[in-house]
Amino acid sequence: MSTFVVSNHENCRMEINKLEPTSVWGNFSKLNAVPRPSKKEEEVIAFMLEFGSKLGLETFSDEAGNVIIRKPATEGMEDKKMITLQSHLDMVHQKNADTEFDFNTQGIEMFVEGDWVKAKGTTLGADNGMGVAAIMSLLESNYIPHPPLEALFTIDEETGMTGAFELKEGVLKGEILLNLDTEEDDEIDIGCAGGIDVTATRTYNEKEGTHGDAGFQITVKGLTGGHSGMDIHRGRGNANKIMNRLLYLGLDHNVRVSFLNGGSLRNAIPRESVCKLNIVRKQADSFLKKVKELSNVIIQELKEQEPNLIIEVEDIKPAKRVMGLGAQEKMVKAIYAAQNGVYAMSGAIDDLVETSNNIAKVKVEDGKITIGCLTRSSVNSAKLDLANSLRSAFELSGFDVEFSGDYPGWNPNPNSEILTVVKDTYVSLFKDEPRVVACHAGLECGILGQNYPEMDMVSFGPTILGAHSPDERVSITSVQKFWSLLLEVLKRTN
């Protein structure tokens, strides 16, 4: 079986390598053969250092683990401003429940379907691997005209933006920064939301399960998930909120939770949740009837956004230890009270989500409850306002609340010189106007701008759908469009 998988993987990579532009897809394939989950980037850092060194280019990593590679200008462009090309090395590691895959040891298995490149049951890593691959292709090229280039490959963007935060003042030499992490090919991003992690924890006393209890496992699965910034406005189901609606029914039936695990990553809308519980046998039929009724209601509510939603209930052996009813009631009511999804739309930019929250992770096990949220906003005061609202809901239920990972937004500069260059180049190439936008996702530009306030920045990239979920896919024709735009922008900078 393993031989078949390896062979199939290699065949997929060969198919990917034939796509145009071949240099970009070839480098993406090489990159995706290297494990690179967030906070475990040792292998991909070594890969990138070796890549730059073999080209004979100035190559080094900083104390954080970011990799910087510099390449001199091609002939006739030596007097132009140095451009910093920036993408992040890490990727979100999400997989379907029925997919056997180890992100720490395996490379991504890719395939082509129509105009899309996808992965087999896992995230693809096009976010931000396509940007990394494009930069690699520029660094190794001996025919593409360009000004002096500085490649900045950051680490841990997806779980804390650690690389951007720890990049020190004075390391970079570029005057212009092109961030290649935007996910719609007709957009030029000039601003983004900031974010803060809100983590609520509390302990509870475990109680002995009652003799004669029935045991059940409830599973919520089949949700689309997605990026908690870019997809938060789409009304997709949140597995933690759905599970909590079902557990709320149990407050009147003496349901006792023994285990709960929903979601995994702070910046991914949770797709799955599993709960194990005990219930007094004589109340089981009544409870299960209500669960079935509510499950049908939820599935009907979400039928347009979540056609593959499944809610399963299975008989299991009752647990020996369960959560006390008091702690359980407080947990359920706190999650019910906590904001999830869009909180406010921008009053300054049409159709832009200003403030949101993602209840990303809920875990109950061995006497401890952990609830993890990622709160985002393009307005710092609104971000803190919502974070304090969440803090209040959780603290009233006996939780300790910690704020961490606070990062700033990126304030738009509509008068940016590089924005004018990219916009005019787009119109010239594609005979259409690009959308100049700010996004609700977190880009590293706002953080980098703290130590490099004079650097002129924009962000663009190819079309990537389903980022942060196993449905992630990147458009082949869009990569061609993105590559053409990038090459022409490099020619036109001053």
CSV table of N, CA, C and O in Angstrom, one decimal, residues 216-299:
chain,number,residue,atom,x,y,z
A,216,PHE,N,-23.3,7.9,25.0
A,216,PHE,CA,-23.5,8.2,23.6
A,216,PHE,C,-22.3,9.1,23.1
A,216,PHE,O,-21.7,9.8,23.9
A,217,GLN,N,-22.1,9.0,21.8
A,217,GLN,CA,-21.1,10.0,21.2
A,217,GLN,C,-21.9,10.7,20.1
A,217,GLN,O,-22.5,10.1,19.2
A,218,ILE,N,-21.8,12.1,20.1
A,218,ILE,CA,-22.3,12.9,19.1
A,218,ILE,C,-21.2,13.5,18.3
A,218,ILE,O,-20.2,14.0,18.8
A,219,THR,N,-21.3,13.4,17.0
A,219,THR,CA,-20.3,13.8,16.0
A,219,THR,C,-20.9,14.8,15.0
A,219,THR,O,-21.9,14.5,14.4
A,220,VAL,N,-20.4,16.0,15.0
A,220,VAL,CA,-20.7,17.0,13.9
A,220,VAL,C,-19.6,17.0,12.9
A,220,VAL,O,-18.4,17.2,13.3
A,221,LYS,N,-19.9,16.7,11.6
A,221,LYS,CA,-18.8,16.7,10.6
A,221,LYS,C,-19.4,17.0,9.3
A,221,LYS,O,-20.6,17.3,9.1
A,222,GLY,N,-18.5,17.1,8.3
A,222,GLY,CA,-18.9,17.4,6.9
A,222,GLY,C,-19.1,18.9,6.6
A,222,GLY,O,-19.5,19.3,5.5
A,223,LEU,N,-18.7,19.8,7.6
A,223,LEU,CA,-18.8,21.2,7.3
A,223,LEU,C,-17.7,21.7,6.4
A,223,LEU,O,-16.6,21.0,6.3
A,224,THR,N,-17.9,22.8,5.8
A,224,THR,CA,-16.9,23.3,4.8
A,224,THR,C,-15.7,23.9,5.5
A,224,THR,O,-14.6,23.8,5.0
A,225,GLY,N,-15.9,24.5,6.6
A,225,GLY,CA,-14.7,25.2,7.3
A,225,GLY,C,-14.3,26.4,6.5
A,225,GLY,O,-15.0,27.1,5.8
A,226,GLY,N,-13.0,26.6,6.5
A,226,GLY,CA,-12.4,27.7,5.7
A,226,GLY,C,-11.6,28.7,6.6
A,226,GLY,O,-11.4,28.5,7.8
A,227,HIS,N,-11.2,29.8,5.9
A,227,HIS,CA,-10.4,30.8,6.5
A,227,HIS,C,-11.2,31.7,7.4
A,227,HIS,O,-12.3,32.2,7.0
A,228,SER,N,-10.8,31.8,8.7
A,228,SER,CA,-11.7,32.5,9.6
A,228,SER,C,-11.7,34.1,9.4
A,228,SER,O,-12.4,34.8,10.0
A,229,GLY,N,-10.8,34.5,8.5
A,229,GLY,CA,-10.9,35.9,8.1
A,229,GLY,C,-11.6,36.1,6.7
A,229,GLY,O,-12.7,36.8,6.6
A,230,MET,N,-11.1,35.4,5.7
A,230,MET,CA,-11.6,35.6,4.4
A,230,MET,C,-13.0,35.0,4.2
A,230,MET,O,-13.8,35.4,3.3
A,231,ASP,N,-13.4,33.9,5.0
A,231,ASP,CA,-14.6,33.2,4.8
A,231,ASP,C,-15.7,33.5,5.9
A,231,ASP,O,-16.7,32.9,5.9
A,232,ILE,N,-15.3,34.3,6.8
A,232,ILE,CA,-16.2,34.4,8.0
A,232,ILE,C,-17.6,35.0,7.7
A,232,ILE,O,-18.6,34.8,8.4
A,233,HIS,N,-17.7,35.8,6.6
A,233,HIS,CA,-19.0,36.4,6.2
A,233,HIS,C,-19.9,35.5,5.4
A,233,HIS,O,-21.0,35.9,5.1
A,234,ARG,N,-19.4,34.3,5.1
A,234,ARG,CA,-20.2,33.4,4.2
A,234,ARG,C,-21.2,32.6,4.9
A,234,ARG,O,-22.0,31.8,4.3
A,235,GLY,N,-21.4,32.7,6.2
A,235,GLY,CA,-22.4,32.1,7.0
A,235,GLY,C,-22.2,30.6,7.1
A,235,GLY,O,-23.2,29.8,7.3
A,236,ARG,N,-21.0,30.1,7.1
A,236,ARG,CA,-20.7,28.7,7.2
A,236,ARG,C,-20.9,28.2,8.6
A,236,ARG,O,-20.8,29.0,9.6
A,237,GLY,N,-21.3,27.0,8.8
A,237,GLY,CA,-21.5,26.4,10.1
A,237,GLY,C,-20.2,26.3,10.9
A,237,GLY,O,-19.1,26.0,10.3
A,238,ASN,N,-20.3,26.6,12.2
A,238,ASN,CA,-19.2,26.4,13.1
A,238,ASN,C,-19.5,25.2,14.0
A,238,ASN,O,-20.5,25.1,14.7
A,239,ALA,N,-18.7,24.1,13.9
A,239,ALA,CA,-18.9,22.9,14.5
A,239,ALA,C,-19.1,23.1,16.0
A,239,ALA,O,-19.9,22.4,16.7
A,240,ASN,N,-18.3,24.0,16.6
A,240,ASN,CA,-18.4,24.2,18.1
A,240,ASN,C,-19.8,24.8,18.5
A,240,ASN,O,-20.3,24.4,19.5
A,241,LYS,N,-20.2,25.7,17.7
A,241,LYS,CA,-21.5,26.3,18.0
A,241,LYS,C,-22.7,25.3,17.8
A,241,LYS,O,-23.6,25.3,18.5
A,242,ILE,N,-22.6,24.5,16.7
A,242,ILE,CA,-23.6,23.5,16.5
A,242,ILE,C,-23.6,22.5,17.6
A,242,ILE,O,-24.7,22.2,18.1
A,243,MET,N,-22.5,22.0,18.0
A,243,MET,CA,-22.4,21.1,19.1
A,243,MET,C,-23.0,21.7,20.4
A,243,MET,O,-23.7,21.0,21.2
A,244,ASN,N,-22.7,22.9,20.6
A,244,ASN,CA,-23.2,23.6,21.8
A,244,ASN,C,-24.7,23.7,21.9
A,244,ASN,O,-25.3,23.6,22.9
A,245,ARG,N,-25.3,23.9,20.7
A,245,ARG,CA,-26.8,23.9,20.6
A,245,ARG,C,-27.4,22.6,21.1
A,245,ARG,O,-28.4,22.5,21.7
A,246,LEU,N,-26.7,21.5,20.6
A,246,LEU,CA,-27.2,20.2,21.0
A,246,LEU,C,-27.0,19.9,22.5
A,246,LEU,O,-27.8,19.4,23.2
A,247,LEU,N,-25.8,20.4,23.0
A,247,LEU,CA,-25.6,20.2,24.5
A,247,LEU,C,-26.5,21.0,25.3
A,247,LEU,O,-26.8,20.6,26.5
A,248,TYR,N,-27.0,22.1,24.8
A,248,TYR,CA,-27.9,23.0,25.6
A,248,TYR,C,-29.2,22.2,25.9
A,248,TYR,O,-29.8,22.4,27.0
A,249,LEU,N,-29.6,21.3,25.0
A,249,LEU,CA,-30.7,20.5,25.2
A,249,LEU,C,-30.5,19.6,26.4
A,249,LEU,O,-31.5,19.2,27.1
A,250,GLY,N,-29.3,19.2,26.7
A,250,GLY,CA,-29.0,18.3,27.7
A,250,GLY,C,-29.0,18.9,29.1
A,250,GLY,O,-29.0,18.1,30.1
A,251,LEU,N,-29.1,20.2,29.2
A,251,LEU,CA,-29.2,20.8,30.5
A,251,LEU,C,-30.5,20.4,31.3
A,251,LEU,O,-30.5,20.5,32.5
A,252,ASP,N,-31.5,20.1,30.6
A,252,ASP,CA,-32.7,19.6,31.2
A,252,ASP,C,-32.8,18.1,31.3
A,252,ASP,O,-33.9,17.6,31.8
A,253,HIS,N,-31.8,17.4,30.9
A,253,HIS,CA,-31.9,15.9,30.9
A,253,HIS,C,-30.7,15.3,31.7
A,253,HIS,O,-30.5,14.1,31.5
A,254,ASN,N,-30.0,16.1,32.5
A,254,ASN,CA,-28.9,15.6,33.3
A,254,ASN,C,-27.9,14.9,32.5
A,254,ASN,O,-27.3,13.9,32.9
A,255,VAL,N,-27.6,15.4,31.3
A,255,VAL,CA,-26.6,14.9,30.4
A,255,VAL,C,-25.2,15.3,31.0
A,255,VAL,O,-25.0,16.4,31.5
A,256,ARG,N,-24.3,14.4,31.1
A,256,ARG,CA,-23.0,14.6,31.7
A,256,ARG,C,-21.9,14.4,30.6
A,256,ARG,O,-21.7,13.2,30.2
A,257,VAL,N,-21.1,15.4,30.3
A,257,VAL,CA,-20.1,15.3,29.3
A,257,VAL,C,-18.8,14.7,29.9
A,257,VAL,O,-18.4,15.1,31.0
A,258,SER,N,-18.2,13.8,29.2
A,258,SER,CA,-17.0,13.2,29.6
A,258,SER,C,-15.8,13.6,28.7
A,258,SER,O,-14.7,13.6,29.2
A,259,PHE,N,-16.1,14.0,27.5
A,259,PHE,CA,-15.1,14.4,26.5
A,259,PHE,C,-15.7,15.2,25.5
A,259,PHE,O,-16.8,15.0,25.0
A,260,LEU,N,-14.9,16.3,25.0
A,260,LEU,CA,-15.4,17.1,24.0
A,260,LEU,C,-14.2,17.7,23.2
A,260,LEU,O,-13.3,18.2,23.9
A,261,ASN,N,-14.2,17.6,21.9
A,261,ASN,CA,-13.1,18.1,21.1
A,261,ASN,C,-13.6,18.6,19.8
A,261,ASN,O,-14.1,17.9,19.0
A,262,GLY,N,-13.6,20.0,19.6
A,262,GLY,CA,-14.0,20.6,18.4
A,262,GLY,C,-13.0,21.6,17.9
A,262,GLY,O,-12.5,22.4,18.6
A,263,GLY,N,-12.8,21.5,16.6
A,263,GLY,CA,-11.8,22.4,15.9
A,263,GLY,C,-10.4,22.1,16.3
A,263,GLY,O,-10.1,21.3,17.2
A,264,SER,N,-9.5,22.8,15.6
A,264,SER,CA,-8.1,22.6,15.9
A,264,SER,C,-7.2,23.8,15.7
A,264,SER,O,-6.3,24.0,16.5
A,265,LEU,N,-7.5,24.7,14.8
A,265,LEU,CA,-6.6,25.8,14.5
A,265,LEU,C,-7.4,27.1,14.7
A,265,LEU,O,-8.6,27.2,14.3
A,266,ARG,N,-6.7,28.1,15.3
A,266,ARG,CA,-7.4,29.4,15.6
A,266,ARG,C,-7.9,30.1,14.4
A,266,ARG,O,-8.9,30.8,14.5
A,267,ASN,N,-7.3,30.0,13.3
A,267,ASN,CA,-7.6,30.7,12.1
A,267,ASN,C,-8.4,29.9,11.1
A,267,ASN,O,-8.5,30.3,9.9
A,268,ALA,N,-8.9,28.8,11.5
A,268,ALA,CA,-9.8,27.9,10.6
A,268,ALA,C,-11.2,27.8,11.2
A,268,ALA,O,-11.3,27.5,12.4
A,269,ILE,N,-12.2,28.0,10.5
A,269,ILE,CA,-13.6,27.8,10.9
A,269,ILE,C,-13.7,26.3,11.2
A,269,ILE,O,-13.5,25.4,10.3
A,270,PRO,N,-14.1,25.9,12.4
A,270,PRO,CA,-14.1,24.5,12.8
A,270,PRO,C,-15.1,23.6,12.0
A,270,PRO,O,-16.2,24.0,11.9
A,271,ARG,N,-14.6,22.5,11.5
A,271,ARG,CA,-15.4,21.7,10.6
A,271,ARG,C,-16.0,20.5,11.4
A,271,ARG,O,-17.0,19.9,10.9
A,272,GLU,N,-15.4,20.1,12.5
A,272,GLU,CA,-15.8,18.9,13.1
A,272,GLU,C,-15.8,19.0,14.6
A,272,GLU,O,-15.0,19.8,15.2
A,273,SER,N,-16.6,18.3,15.3
A,273,SER,CA,-16.7,18.3,16.8
A,273,SER,C,-17.2,16.9,17.2
A,273,SER,O,-18.1,16.4,16.6
A,274,VAL,N,-16.5,16.4,18.3
A,274,VAL,CA,-16.9,15.1,18.8
A,274,VAL,C,-17.1,15.3,20.3
A,274,VAL,O,-16.3,15.8,21.0
A,275,CYS,N,-18.3,14.7,20.8
A,275,CYS,CA,-18.6,14.8,22.2
A,275,CYS,C,-19.0,13.4,22.7
A,275,CYS,O,-19.9,12.8,22.1
A,276,LYS,N,-18.5,13.0,23.9
A,276,LYS,CA,-18.9,11.8,24.5
A,276,LYS,C,-19.6,12.2,25.8
A,276,LYS,O,-19.2,13.1,26.5
A,277,LEU,N,-20.7,11.5,26.1
A,277,LEU,CA,-21.5,11.9,27.2
A,277,LEU,C,-22.3,10.7,27.8
A,277,LEU,O,-22.5,9.7,27.2
A,278,ASN,N,-22.6,10.9,29.1
A,278,ASN,CA,-23.5,9.9,29.8
A,278,ASN,C,-24.8,10.5,30.1
A,278,ASN,O,-24.9,11.8,30.2
A,279,ILE,N,-25.8,9.7,30.2
A,279,ILE,CA,-27.2,10.2,30.6
A,279,ILE,C,-27.9,9.1,31.3
A,279,ILE,O,-27.7,7.9,31.0
A,280,VAL,N,-28.7,9.5,32.3
A,280,VAL,CA,-29.5,8.5,33.0
A,280,VAL,C,-30.4,7.8,31.9
A,280,VAL,O,-31.0,8.4,31.1
A,281,ARG,N,-30.4,6.4,32.0
A,281,ARG,CA,-31.0,5.6,30.9
A,281,ARG,C,-32.4,6.0,30.7
A,281,ARG,O,-32.9,6.0,29.5
A,282,LYS,N,-33.2,6.3,31.7
A,282,LYS,CA,-34.6,6.5,31.5
A,282,LYS,C,-34.9,7.9,30.8
A,282,LYS,O,-36.0,8.1,30.4
A,283,GLN,N,-33.9,8.7,30.8
A,283,GLN,CA,-34.0,10.0,30.1
A,283,GLN,C,-33.5,10.0,28.7
A,283,GLN,O,-33.6,11.0,28.0
A,284,ALA,N,-32.8,8.9,28.3
A,284,ALA,CA,-32.1,8.9,27.1
A,284,ALA,C,-33.0,9.0,25.9
A,284,ALA,O,-32.7,9.8,25.0
A,285,ASP,N,-34.1,8.3,25.9
A,285,ASP,CA,-35.0,8.4,24.7
A,285,ASP,C,-35.5,9.8,24.4
A,285,ASP,O,-35.6,10.3,23.3
A,286,SER,N,-35.9,10.5,25.5
A,286,SER,CA,-36.4,11.9,25.4
A,286,SER,C,-35.3,12.8,24.8
A,286,SER,O,-35.5,13.6,24.0
A,287,PHE,N,-34.1,12.6,25.4
A,287,PHE,CA,-33.0,13.5,25.0
A,287,PHE,C,-32.7,13.2,23.5
A,287,PHE,O,-32.5,14.2,22.7
A,288,LEU,N,-32.5,12.0,23.1
A,288,LEU,CA,-32.1,11.6,21.8
A,288,LEU,C,-33.2,12.1,20.8
A,288,LEU,O,-32.9,12.5,19.6
A,289,LYS,N,-34.5,12.0,21.2
A,289,LYS,CA,-35.5,12.5,20.3
A,289,LYS,C,-35.3,14.0,20.0
A,289,LYS,O,-35.5,14.5,18.9
A,290,LYS,N,-35.0,14.8,21.1
A,290,LYS,CA,-34.8,16.2,20.9
A,290,LYS,C,-33.6,16.5,20.1
A,290,LYS,O,-33.6,17.5,19.3
A,291,VAL,N,-32.5,15.7,20.3
A,291,VAL,CA,-31.3,15.9,19.5
A,291,VAL,C,-31.6,15.7,18.0
A,291,VAL,O,-31.1,16.4,17.1
A,292,LYS,N,-32.4,14.6,17.7
A,292,LYS,CA,-32.7,14.3,16.3
A,292,LYS,C,-33.5,15.5,15.7
A,292,LYS,O,-33.2,15.9,14.6
A,293,GLU,N,-34.5,16.0,16.4
A,293,GLU,CA,-35.3,17.0,15.9
A,293,GLU,C,-34.5,18.3,15.7
A,293,GLU,O,-34.6,18.9,14.6
A,294,LEU,N,-33.6,18.7,16.6
A,294,LEU,CA,-32.8,19.9,16.5
A,294,LEU,C,-31.8,19.7,15.4
A,294,LEU,O,-31.5,20.6,14.6
A,295,SER,N,-31.2,18.5,15.3
A,295,SER,CA,-30.3,18.2,14.2
A,295,SER,C,-30.9,18.4,12.8
A,295,SER,O,-30.3,19.0,11.9
A,296,ASN,N,-32.1,18.0,12.7
A,296,ASN,CA,-32.8,18.2,11.4
A,296,ASN,C,-33.1,19.7,11.1
A,296,ASN,O,-33.0,20.2,10.0
A,297,VAL,N,-33.4,20.4,12.2
A,297,VAL,CA,-33.6,21.9,12.1
A,297,VAL,C,-32.3,22.5,11.6
A,297,VAL,O,-32.3,23.4,10.7
A,298,ILE,N,-31.2,22.2,12.3
A,298,ILE,CA,-29.9,22.8,12.0
A,298,ILE,C,-29.4,22.5,10.5
A,298,ILE,O,-29.0,23.3,9.8
A,299,ILE,N,-29.6,21.2,10.1
A,299,ILE,CA,-29.3,20.8,8.8
A,299,ILE,C,-30.1,21.6,7.8
A,299,ILE,O,-29.6,22.0,6.7
